[in-house]
Coordinates of C-alpha atoms and ligand atoms in Angstrom, one line a residue:
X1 CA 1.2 -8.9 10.8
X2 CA -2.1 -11.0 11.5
X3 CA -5.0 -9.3 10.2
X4 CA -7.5 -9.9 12.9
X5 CA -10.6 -8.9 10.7
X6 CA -10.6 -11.8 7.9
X7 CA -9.8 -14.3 11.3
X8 CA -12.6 -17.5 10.9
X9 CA -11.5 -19.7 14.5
X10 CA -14.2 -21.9 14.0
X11 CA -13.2 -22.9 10.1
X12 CA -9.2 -23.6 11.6
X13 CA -11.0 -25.7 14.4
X14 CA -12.8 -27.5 11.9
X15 CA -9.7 -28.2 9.7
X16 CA -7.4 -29.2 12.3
X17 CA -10.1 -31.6 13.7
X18 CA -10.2 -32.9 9.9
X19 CA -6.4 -33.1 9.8
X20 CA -6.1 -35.6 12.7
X21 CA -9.4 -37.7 12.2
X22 CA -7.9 -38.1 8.5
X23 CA -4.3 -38.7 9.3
X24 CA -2.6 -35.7 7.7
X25 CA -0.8 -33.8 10.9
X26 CA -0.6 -35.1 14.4
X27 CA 1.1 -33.9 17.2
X28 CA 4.6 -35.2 18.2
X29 CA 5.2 -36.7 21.0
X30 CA 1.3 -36.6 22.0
X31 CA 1.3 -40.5 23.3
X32 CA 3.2 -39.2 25.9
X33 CA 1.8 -35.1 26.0
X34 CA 2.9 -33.6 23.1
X35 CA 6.2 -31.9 22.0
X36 CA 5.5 -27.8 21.8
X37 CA 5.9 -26.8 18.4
X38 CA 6.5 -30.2 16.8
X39 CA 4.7 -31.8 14.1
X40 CA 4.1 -35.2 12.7
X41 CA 2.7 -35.4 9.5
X42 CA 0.5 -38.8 8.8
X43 CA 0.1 -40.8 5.9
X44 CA -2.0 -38.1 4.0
X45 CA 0.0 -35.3 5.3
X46 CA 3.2 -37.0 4.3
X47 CA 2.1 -38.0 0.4
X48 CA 0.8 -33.9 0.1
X49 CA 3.6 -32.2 1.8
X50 CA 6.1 -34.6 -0.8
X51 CA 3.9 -33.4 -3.9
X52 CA 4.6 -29.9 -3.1
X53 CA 8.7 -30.4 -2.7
X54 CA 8.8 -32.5 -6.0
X55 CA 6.8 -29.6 -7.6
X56 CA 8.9 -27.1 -6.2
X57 CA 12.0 -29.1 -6.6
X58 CA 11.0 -30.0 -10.8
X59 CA 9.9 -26.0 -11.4
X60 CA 12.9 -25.0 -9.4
X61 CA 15.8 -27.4 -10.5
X62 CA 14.7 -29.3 -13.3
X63 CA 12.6 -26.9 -15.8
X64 CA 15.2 -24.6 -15.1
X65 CA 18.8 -24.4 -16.7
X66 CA 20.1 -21.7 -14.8
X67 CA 19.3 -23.4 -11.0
X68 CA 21.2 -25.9 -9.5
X69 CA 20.1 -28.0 -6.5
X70 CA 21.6 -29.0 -3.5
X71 CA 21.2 -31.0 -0.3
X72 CA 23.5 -29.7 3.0
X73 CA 23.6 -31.0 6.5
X74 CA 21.7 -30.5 9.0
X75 CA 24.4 -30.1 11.6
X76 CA 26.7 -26.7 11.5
X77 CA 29.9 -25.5 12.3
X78 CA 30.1 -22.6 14.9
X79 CA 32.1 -20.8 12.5
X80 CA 29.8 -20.8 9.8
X81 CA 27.3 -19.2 11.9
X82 CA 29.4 -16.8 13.3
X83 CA 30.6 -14.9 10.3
X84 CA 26.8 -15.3 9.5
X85 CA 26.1 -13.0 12.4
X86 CA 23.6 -15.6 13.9
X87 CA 25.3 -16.6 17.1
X88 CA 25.2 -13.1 18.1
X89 CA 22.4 -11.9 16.3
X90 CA 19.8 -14.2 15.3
X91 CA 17.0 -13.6 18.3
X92 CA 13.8 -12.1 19.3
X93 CA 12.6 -9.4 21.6
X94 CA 11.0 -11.6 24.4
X95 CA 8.9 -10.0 26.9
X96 CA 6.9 -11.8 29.7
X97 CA 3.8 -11.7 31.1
X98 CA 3.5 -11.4 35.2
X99 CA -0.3 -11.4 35.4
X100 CA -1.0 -14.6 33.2
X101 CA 2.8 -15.8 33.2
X102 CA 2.9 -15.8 29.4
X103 CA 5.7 -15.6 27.7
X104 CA 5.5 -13.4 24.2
X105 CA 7.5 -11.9 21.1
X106 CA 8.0 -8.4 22.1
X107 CA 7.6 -7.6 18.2
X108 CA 3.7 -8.4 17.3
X109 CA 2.3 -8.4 21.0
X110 CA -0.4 -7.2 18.9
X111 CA -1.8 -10.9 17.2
X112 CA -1.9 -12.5 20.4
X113 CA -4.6 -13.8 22.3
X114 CA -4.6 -14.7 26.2
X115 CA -6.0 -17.8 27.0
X116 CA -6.6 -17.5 30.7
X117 CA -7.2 -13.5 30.9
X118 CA -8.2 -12.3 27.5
X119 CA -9.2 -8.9 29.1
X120 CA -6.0 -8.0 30.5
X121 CA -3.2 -10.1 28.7
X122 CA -0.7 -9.7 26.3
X123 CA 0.7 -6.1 26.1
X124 CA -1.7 -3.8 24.9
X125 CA -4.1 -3.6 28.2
X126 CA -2.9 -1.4 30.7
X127 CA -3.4 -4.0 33.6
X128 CA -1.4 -6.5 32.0
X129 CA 2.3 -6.1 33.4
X130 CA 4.9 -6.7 30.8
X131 CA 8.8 -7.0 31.4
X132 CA 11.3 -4.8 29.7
X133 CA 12.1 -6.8 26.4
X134 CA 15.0 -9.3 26.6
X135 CA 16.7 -10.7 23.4
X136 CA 15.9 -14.3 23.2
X137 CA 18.7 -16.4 20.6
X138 CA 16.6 -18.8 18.5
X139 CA 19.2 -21.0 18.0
X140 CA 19.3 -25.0 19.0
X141 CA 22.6 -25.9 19.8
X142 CA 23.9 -29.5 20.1
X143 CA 27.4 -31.3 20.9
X144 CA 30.0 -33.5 19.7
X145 CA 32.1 -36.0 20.2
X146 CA 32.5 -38.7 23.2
X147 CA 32.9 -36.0 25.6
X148 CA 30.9 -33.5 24.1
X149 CA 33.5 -31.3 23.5
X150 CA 32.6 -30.0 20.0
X151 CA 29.5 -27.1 19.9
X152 CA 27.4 -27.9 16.8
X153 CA 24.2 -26.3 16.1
X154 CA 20.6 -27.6 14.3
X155 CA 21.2 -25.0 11.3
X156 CA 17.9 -21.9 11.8
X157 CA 17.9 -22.0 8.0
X158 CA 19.2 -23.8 4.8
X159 CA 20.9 -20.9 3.2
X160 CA 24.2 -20.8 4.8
X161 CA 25.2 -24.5 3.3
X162 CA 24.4 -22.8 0.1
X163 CA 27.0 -19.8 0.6
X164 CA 29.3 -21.6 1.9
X165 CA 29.1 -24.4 -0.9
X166 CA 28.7 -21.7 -3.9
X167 CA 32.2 -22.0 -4.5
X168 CA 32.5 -25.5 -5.0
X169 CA 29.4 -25.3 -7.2
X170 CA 30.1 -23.2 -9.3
X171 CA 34.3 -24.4 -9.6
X172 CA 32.8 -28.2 -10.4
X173 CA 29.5 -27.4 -12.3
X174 CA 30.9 -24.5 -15.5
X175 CA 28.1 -22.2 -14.4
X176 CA 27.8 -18.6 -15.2
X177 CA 26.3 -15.9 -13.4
X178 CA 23.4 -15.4 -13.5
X179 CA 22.8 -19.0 -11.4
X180 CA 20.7 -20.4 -8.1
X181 CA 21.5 -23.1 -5.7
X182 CA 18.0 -24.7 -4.3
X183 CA 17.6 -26.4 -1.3
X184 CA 14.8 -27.8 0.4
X185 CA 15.3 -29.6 4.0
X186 CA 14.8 -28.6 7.6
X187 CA 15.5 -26.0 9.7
X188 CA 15.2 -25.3 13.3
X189 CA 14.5 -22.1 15.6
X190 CA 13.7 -22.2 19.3
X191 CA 10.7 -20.0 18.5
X192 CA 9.4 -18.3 21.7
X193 CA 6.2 -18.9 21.0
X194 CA 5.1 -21.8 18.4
X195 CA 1.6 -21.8 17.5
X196 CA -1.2 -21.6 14.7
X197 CA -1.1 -24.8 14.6
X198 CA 1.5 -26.3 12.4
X199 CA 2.7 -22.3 11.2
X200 CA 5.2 -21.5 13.5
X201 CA 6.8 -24.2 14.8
X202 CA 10.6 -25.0 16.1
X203 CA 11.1 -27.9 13.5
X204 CA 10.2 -27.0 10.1
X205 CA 11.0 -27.4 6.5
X206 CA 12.0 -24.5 4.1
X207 CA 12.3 -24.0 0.6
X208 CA 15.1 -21.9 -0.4
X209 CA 16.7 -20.4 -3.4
X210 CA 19.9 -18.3 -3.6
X211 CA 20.2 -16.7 -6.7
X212 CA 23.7 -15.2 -7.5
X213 CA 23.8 -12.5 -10.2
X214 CA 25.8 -9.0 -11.2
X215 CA 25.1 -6.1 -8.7
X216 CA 23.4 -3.9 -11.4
X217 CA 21.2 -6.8 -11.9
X218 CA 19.9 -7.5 -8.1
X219 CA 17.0 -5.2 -8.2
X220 CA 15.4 -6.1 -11.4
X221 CA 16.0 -10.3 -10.4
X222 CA 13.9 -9.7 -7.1
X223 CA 11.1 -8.6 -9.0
X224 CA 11.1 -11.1 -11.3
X225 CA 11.5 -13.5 -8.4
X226 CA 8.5 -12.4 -6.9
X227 CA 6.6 -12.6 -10.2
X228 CA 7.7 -16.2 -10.5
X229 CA 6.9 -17.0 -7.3
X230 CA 3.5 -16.0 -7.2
X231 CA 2.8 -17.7 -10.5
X232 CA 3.9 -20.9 -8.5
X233 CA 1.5 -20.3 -5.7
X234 CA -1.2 -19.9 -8.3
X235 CA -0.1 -23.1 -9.8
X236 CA -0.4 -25.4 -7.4
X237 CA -4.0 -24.0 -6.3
X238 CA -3.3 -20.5 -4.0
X239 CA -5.2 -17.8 -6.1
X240 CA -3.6 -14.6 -6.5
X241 CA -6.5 -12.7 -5.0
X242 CA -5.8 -14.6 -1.7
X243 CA -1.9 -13.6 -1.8
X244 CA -0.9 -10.1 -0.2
X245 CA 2.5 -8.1 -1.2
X246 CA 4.1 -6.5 1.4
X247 CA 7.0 -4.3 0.3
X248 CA 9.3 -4.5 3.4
X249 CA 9.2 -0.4 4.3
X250 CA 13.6 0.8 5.3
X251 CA 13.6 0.0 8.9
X252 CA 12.0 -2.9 9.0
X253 CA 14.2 -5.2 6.7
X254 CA 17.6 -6.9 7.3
X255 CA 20.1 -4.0 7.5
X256 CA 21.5 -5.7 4.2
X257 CA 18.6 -6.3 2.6
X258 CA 18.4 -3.7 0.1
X259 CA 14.7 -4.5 -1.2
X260 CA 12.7 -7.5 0.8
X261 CA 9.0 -8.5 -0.4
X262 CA 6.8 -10.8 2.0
X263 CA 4.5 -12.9 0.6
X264 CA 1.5 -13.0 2.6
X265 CA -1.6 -15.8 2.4
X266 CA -5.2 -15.2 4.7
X267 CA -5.1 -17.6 6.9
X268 CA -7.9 -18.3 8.9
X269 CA -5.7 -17.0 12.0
X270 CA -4.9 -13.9 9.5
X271 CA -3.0 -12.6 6.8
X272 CA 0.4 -14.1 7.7
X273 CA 3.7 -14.7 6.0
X274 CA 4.3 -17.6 3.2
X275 CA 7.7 -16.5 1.9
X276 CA 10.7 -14.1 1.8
X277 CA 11.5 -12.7 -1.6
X278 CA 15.5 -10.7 -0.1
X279 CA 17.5 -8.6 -1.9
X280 CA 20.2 -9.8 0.0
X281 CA 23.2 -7.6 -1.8
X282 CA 26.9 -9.2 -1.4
X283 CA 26.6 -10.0 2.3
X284 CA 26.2 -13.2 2.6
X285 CA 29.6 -14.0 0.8
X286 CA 31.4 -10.6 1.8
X287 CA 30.7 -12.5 5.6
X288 CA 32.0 -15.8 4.5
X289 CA 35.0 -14.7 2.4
X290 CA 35.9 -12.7 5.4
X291 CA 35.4 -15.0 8.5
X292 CA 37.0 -18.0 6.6
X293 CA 40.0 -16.2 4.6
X294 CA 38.7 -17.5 1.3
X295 CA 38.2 -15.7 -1.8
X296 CA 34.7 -16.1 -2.8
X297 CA 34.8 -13.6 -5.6
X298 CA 33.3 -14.7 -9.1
X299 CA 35.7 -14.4 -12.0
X300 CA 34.0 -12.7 -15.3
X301 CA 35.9 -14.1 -18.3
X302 CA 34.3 -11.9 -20.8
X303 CA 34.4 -8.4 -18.9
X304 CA 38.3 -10.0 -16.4
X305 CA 36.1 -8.2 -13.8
X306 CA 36.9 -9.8 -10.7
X307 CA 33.9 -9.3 -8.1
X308 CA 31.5 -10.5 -5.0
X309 CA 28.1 -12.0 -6.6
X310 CA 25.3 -10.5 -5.2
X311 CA 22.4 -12.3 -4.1
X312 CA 18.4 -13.0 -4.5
X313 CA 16.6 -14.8 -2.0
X314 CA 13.4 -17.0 -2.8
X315 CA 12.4 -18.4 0.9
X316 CA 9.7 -20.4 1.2
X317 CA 8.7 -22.2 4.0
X318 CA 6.9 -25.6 3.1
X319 CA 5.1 -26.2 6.4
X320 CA 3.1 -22.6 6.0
X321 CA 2.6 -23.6 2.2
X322 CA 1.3 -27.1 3.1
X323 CA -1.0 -25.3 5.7
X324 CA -2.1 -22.9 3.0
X325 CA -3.0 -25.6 0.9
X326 CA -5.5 -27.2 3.3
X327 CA -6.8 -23.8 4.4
X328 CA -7.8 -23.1 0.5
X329 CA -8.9 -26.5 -0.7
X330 CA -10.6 -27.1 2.9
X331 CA -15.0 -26.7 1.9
X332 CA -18.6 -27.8 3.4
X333 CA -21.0 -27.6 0.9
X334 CA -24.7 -27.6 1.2
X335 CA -26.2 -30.9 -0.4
X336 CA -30.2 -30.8 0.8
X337 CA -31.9 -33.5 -0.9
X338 CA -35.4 -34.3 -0.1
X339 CA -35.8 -31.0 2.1
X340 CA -32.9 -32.9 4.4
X341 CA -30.0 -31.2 4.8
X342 CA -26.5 -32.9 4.1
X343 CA -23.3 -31.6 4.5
X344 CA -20.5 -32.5 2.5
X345 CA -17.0 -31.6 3.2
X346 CA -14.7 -31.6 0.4
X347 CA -10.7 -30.8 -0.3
X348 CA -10.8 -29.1 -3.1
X349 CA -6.8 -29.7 -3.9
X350 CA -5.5 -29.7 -6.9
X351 CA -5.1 -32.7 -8.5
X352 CA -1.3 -32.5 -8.7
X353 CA -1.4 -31.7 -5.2
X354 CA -4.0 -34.2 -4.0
X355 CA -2.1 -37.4 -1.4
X356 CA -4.5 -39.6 -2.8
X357 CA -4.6 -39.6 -7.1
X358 CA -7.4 -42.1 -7.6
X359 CA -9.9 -44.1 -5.4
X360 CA -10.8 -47.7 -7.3
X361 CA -14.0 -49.2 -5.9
X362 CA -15.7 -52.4 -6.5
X363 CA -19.6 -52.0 -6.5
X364 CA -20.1 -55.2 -4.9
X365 CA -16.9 -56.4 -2.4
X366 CA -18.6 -60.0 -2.8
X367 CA -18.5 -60.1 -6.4
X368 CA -15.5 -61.4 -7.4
X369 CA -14.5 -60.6 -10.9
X370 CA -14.9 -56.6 -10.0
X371 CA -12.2 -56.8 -6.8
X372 CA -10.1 -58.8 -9.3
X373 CA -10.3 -56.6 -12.3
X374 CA -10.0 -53.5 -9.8
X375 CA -6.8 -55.1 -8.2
X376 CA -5.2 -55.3 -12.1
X377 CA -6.5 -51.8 -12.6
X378 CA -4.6 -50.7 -9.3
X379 CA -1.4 -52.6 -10.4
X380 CA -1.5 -50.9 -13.5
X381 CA -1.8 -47.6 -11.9
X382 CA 0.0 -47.8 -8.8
X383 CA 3.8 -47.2 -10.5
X384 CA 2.7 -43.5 -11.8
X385 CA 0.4 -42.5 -9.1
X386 CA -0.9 -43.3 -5.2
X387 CA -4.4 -45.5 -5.6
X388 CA -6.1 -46.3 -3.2
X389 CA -8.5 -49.3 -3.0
X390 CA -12.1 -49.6 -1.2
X391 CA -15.0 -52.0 -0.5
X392 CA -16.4 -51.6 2.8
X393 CA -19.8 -50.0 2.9
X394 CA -22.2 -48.3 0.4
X395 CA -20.6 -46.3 -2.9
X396 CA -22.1 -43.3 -1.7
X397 CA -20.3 -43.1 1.6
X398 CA -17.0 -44.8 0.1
X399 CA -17.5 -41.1 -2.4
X400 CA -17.7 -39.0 0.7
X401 CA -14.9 -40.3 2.2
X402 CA -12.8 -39.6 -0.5
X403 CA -13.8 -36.6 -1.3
X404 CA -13.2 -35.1 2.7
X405 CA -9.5 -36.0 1.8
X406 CA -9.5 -34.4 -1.4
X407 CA -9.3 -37.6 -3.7
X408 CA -10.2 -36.1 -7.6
X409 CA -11.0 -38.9 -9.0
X410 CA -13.0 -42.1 -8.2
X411 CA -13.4 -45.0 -10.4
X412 CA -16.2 -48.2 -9.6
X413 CA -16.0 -51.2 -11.6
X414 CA -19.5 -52.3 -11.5
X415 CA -21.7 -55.3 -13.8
X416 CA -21.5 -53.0 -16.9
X417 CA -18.0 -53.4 -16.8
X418 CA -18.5 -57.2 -16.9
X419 CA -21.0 -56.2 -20.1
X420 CA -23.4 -58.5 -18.2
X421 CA -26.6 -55.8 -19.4
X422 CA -24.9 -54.1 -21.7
X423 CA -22.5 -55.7 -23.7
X424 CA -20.6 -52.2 -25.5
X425 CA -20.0 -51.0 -22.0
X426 CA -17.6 -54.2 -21.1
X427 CA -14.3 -53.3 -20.1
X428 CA -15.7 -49.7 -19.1
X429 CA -15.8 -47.7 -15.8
X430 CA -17.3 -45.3 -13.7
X431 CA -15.3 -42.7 -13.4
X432 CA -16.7 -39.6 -10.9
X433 CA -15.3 -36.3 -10.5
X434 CA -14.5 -35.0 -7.0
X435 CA -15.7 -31.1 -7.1
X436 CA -18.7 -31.8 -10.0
X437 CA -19.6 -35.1 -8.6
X438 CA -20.1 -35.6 -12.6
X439 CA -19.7 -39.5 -13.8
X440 CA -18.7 -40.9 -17.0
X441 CA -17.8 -44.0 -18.4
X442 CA -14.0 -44.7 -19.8
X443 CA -12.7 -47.5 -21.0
X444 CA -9.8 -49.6 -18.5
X445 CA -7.3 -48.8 -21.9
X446 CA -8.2 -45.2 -21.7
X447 CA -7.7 -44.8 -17.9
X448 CA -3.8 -44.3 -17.2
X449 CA -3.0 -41.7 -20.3
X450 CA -6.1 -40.1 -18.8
X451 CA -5.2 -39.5 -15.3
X452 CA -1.8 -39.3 -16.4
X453 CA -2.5 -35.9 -18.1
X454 CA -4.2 -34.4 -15.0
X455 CA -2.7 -35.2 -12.0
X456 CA 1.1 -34.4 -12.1
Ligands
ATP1 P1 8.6 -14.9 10.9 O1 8.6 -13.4 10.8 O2 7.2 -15.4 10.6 O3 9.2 -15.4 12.1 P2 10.9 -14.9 9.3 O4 10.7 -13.6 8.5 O5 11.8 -14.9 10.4 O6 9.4 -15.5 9.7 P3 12.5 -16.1 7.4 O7 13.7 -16.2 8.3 O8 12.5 -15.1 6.3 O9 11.2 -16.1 8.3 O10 12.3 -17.6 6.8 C1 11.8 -17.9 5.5 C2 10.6 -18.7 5.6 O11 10.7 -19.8 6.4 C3 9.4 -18.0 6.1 O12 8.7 -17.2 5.1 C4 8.5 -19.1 6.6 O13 7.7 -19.6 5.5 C5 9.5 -20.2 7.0 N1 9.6 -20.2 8.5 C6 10.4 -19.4 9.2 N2 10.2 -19.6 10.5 C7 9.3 -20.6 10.6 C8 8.7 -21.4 11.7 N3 9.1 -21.1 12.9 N4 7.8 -22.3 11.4 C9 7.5 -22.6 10.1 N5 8.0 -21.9 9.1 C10 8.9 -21.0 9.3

């Protein structure tokens, strides 16, 4: 639920503006309008939402022997999402709005704002005229074949390839319970209302883990889920203090769910969900053994128990990290020199995070013997890490520019590196630190094991 009191409008205004002018998230479609709900991510946006899934994907999958990862289709059966209970369940309570013709989810009528009549609209004025709510199904659904005959839908998350696949990954891969299956790709929901910029939107990108594991054991995993999962946030530059725990109260969770924890990030819009944390029980598979006469159940050759797994749910979704990243590394800081003030901005991402690894400047774009020993020191670099090259205007500005998309590390080959003054300081550097604005020399040698060992 959005916390209206720690809301900041003109610091989201600020970092959308940024987000465009920079080329990290632009609306789709907007040549010709825009496409509500849709999002393009630029060149920037593109490089830090792919850090994030590789992150995810190497904590996840690779540093883990006990998680398995996967890659399902987009495109899904009817069946599958009708033992799932989504065809007939998955919606919202839509109301609408006859004074300002809005239309709005019936559940948190609360966190919206009216645009044309704040005073009276959504909900909770006693002008405003609200229709009884209407279930709305958030599903996309699509067609096959020449004549369209076959019903096929844009899946409204990635977990149900992952049930319905468990079998064969477990029957072709010797695993034991406890396991995961991970899964990151895109989902789609017909949200009724997509906004906060790129937070809720109707194409989107989720980060999911279904764990499988003995009953007895479902309670204590979910914790330790959640544990694991806020270390990750922390990790990759979220700080704890800025993450909120909501303990899903009965009533308000899944009718399955047996235990569901929402992990909640401030937003500038408000404190707003990140990730589910489910205690999902044997559901998922009781549904699936059941609507496709299969046996799903696991076979225990120590204990010859024959059972259903039950199931822990990680669910991320990479869009609403992404954002969360911006929002957190997004800073002006106050620079007065002189008595003049100066405003820098500054992404303060982390370096494994950052789209952009290392900025390589010549100090003079005519001299050149530094553009040709900065186009070896970006050839050298380029196959661990993105690098980007510069030489148009003054260092300083080149600096700025860099640091406003969260670059961590700039490097200048300048005369000392040509040890015309100073002959020790041949084949040396400038190196200069994003956040201190610090600079030290390095040797070219020294350069890749040094970045190497700070920004992955
Ligand atoms: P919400 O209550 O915000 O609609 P949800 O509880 O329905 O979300 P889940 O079904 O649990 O969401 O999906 C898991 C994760 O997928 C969410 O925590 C979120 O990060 C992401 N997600 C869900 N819907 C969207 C959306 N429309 N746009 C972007 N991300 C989404």
């Amino acid at each position: 639920m959005a916390n209206k009191d720690v809301t900041d409008p003109v610091r989201m205004e600020k970092i959308v503006s940024l987000c465009k002018r920079r080329g990290f998230i632009f609306q789709a479609g907007e040549l010709y309008g825009g496409l509500n709900g849709c999002w393009d991510y630029g060149p920037l946006g593109a490089e830090l939402k792919r850090n994030l899934k590789d992150y995810w994907w190497r904590k996840t999958v690779q540093e883990r022997d006990d998680v398995l990862g996967m890659d399902g289709a987009i495109l899904t059966m009817e069946q599958v999402l009708q033992s799932s209970g989504h065809i007939g369940g998955f919606s919202d309570p839509m109301v609408d709005c006859k004074t300002c013709k809005g239309r709005f989810r019936a559940d948190n009528l609360d966190t919206y704002e009216c645009k044309e009549k704040p005073s009276v609209c959504p909900g909770a004025s006693p002008k405003c005229e609200l229709t009884e709510p209407r279930e709305f199904n958030l599903m996309l659904q699509t067609n096959f074949g020449a004549t369209g005959e076959q019903v096929a839908y844009l899946r409204p998350e990635t977990a149900q390839s992952i049930f319905c696949q468990y079998k064969n990954v477990l029957d072709s891969n010797r695993v034991k319970l406890p396991f995961g299956i991970a899964q990151i790709g895109k989902s789609f929901r017909n949200e009724i209302n997509p906004r906060n910029y790129i937070f809720r939107s109707r194409e989107f990108e989720q980060m999911e883990i279904e764990y499988f594991c003995r009953p007895e054991d479902g309670m204590r995993l979910t914790d330790e889920w959640l544990e694991t999962r806020l270390c990750f946030y922390e990790e990759i530059g979220i700080p704890r203090a800025k993450l909120h725990i909501l303990d899903v109260p009965d009533g308000d969770r899944a009718f399955y769910s047996k235990k569901t924890y929402d992990i909640e990030y401030e937003f500038p819009f408000g404190i707003q969900e990140l990730e589910g944390v489910a205690y999902r029980t044997d559901y998922d598979l009781g549904v699936h053994a059941k609507g496709s006469g299969r046996p799903l159940e696991y076979f225990d050759e120590e204990t010859k128990e024959r059972f259903l797994p039950h199931v822990v749910e990680p669910s991320a979704g990479c869009d609403r990290t992404v954002l969360a990243l911006i929002c957190e590394a997004f800073d002006e800081e106050e620079l007065g020199t002189d008595g003049k003030s100066d405003m820098r901005t500054v992404m303060r991402f982390m370096p494994s995070m950052a789209p952009i690894k290392v900025a390589i400047f010549p100090l003079l774009k005519k001299n050149e013997e530094q553009v040709r020993i900065c186009r070896e020191i970006q050839k050298s670099l380029q196959p661990w890490m993105n690098v980007f090259y510069d030489d148009s205007g003054a260092v300083g500005r080149r600096y700025r520019r860099q640091d406003e998309i969260g670059t961590p590390f700039c490097v200048t080959v300048d005369f000392e590196t040509l040890g015309e003054e100073i002959p020790d300081l041949k084949g040396t550097v400038t190196l200069r630190h994003r956040d201190s604005m610090e600079q030290e020399r390095l040797s070219i040698d020294e350069l890749l094991p040094w970045l190497l060992a700070r920004v992955r």
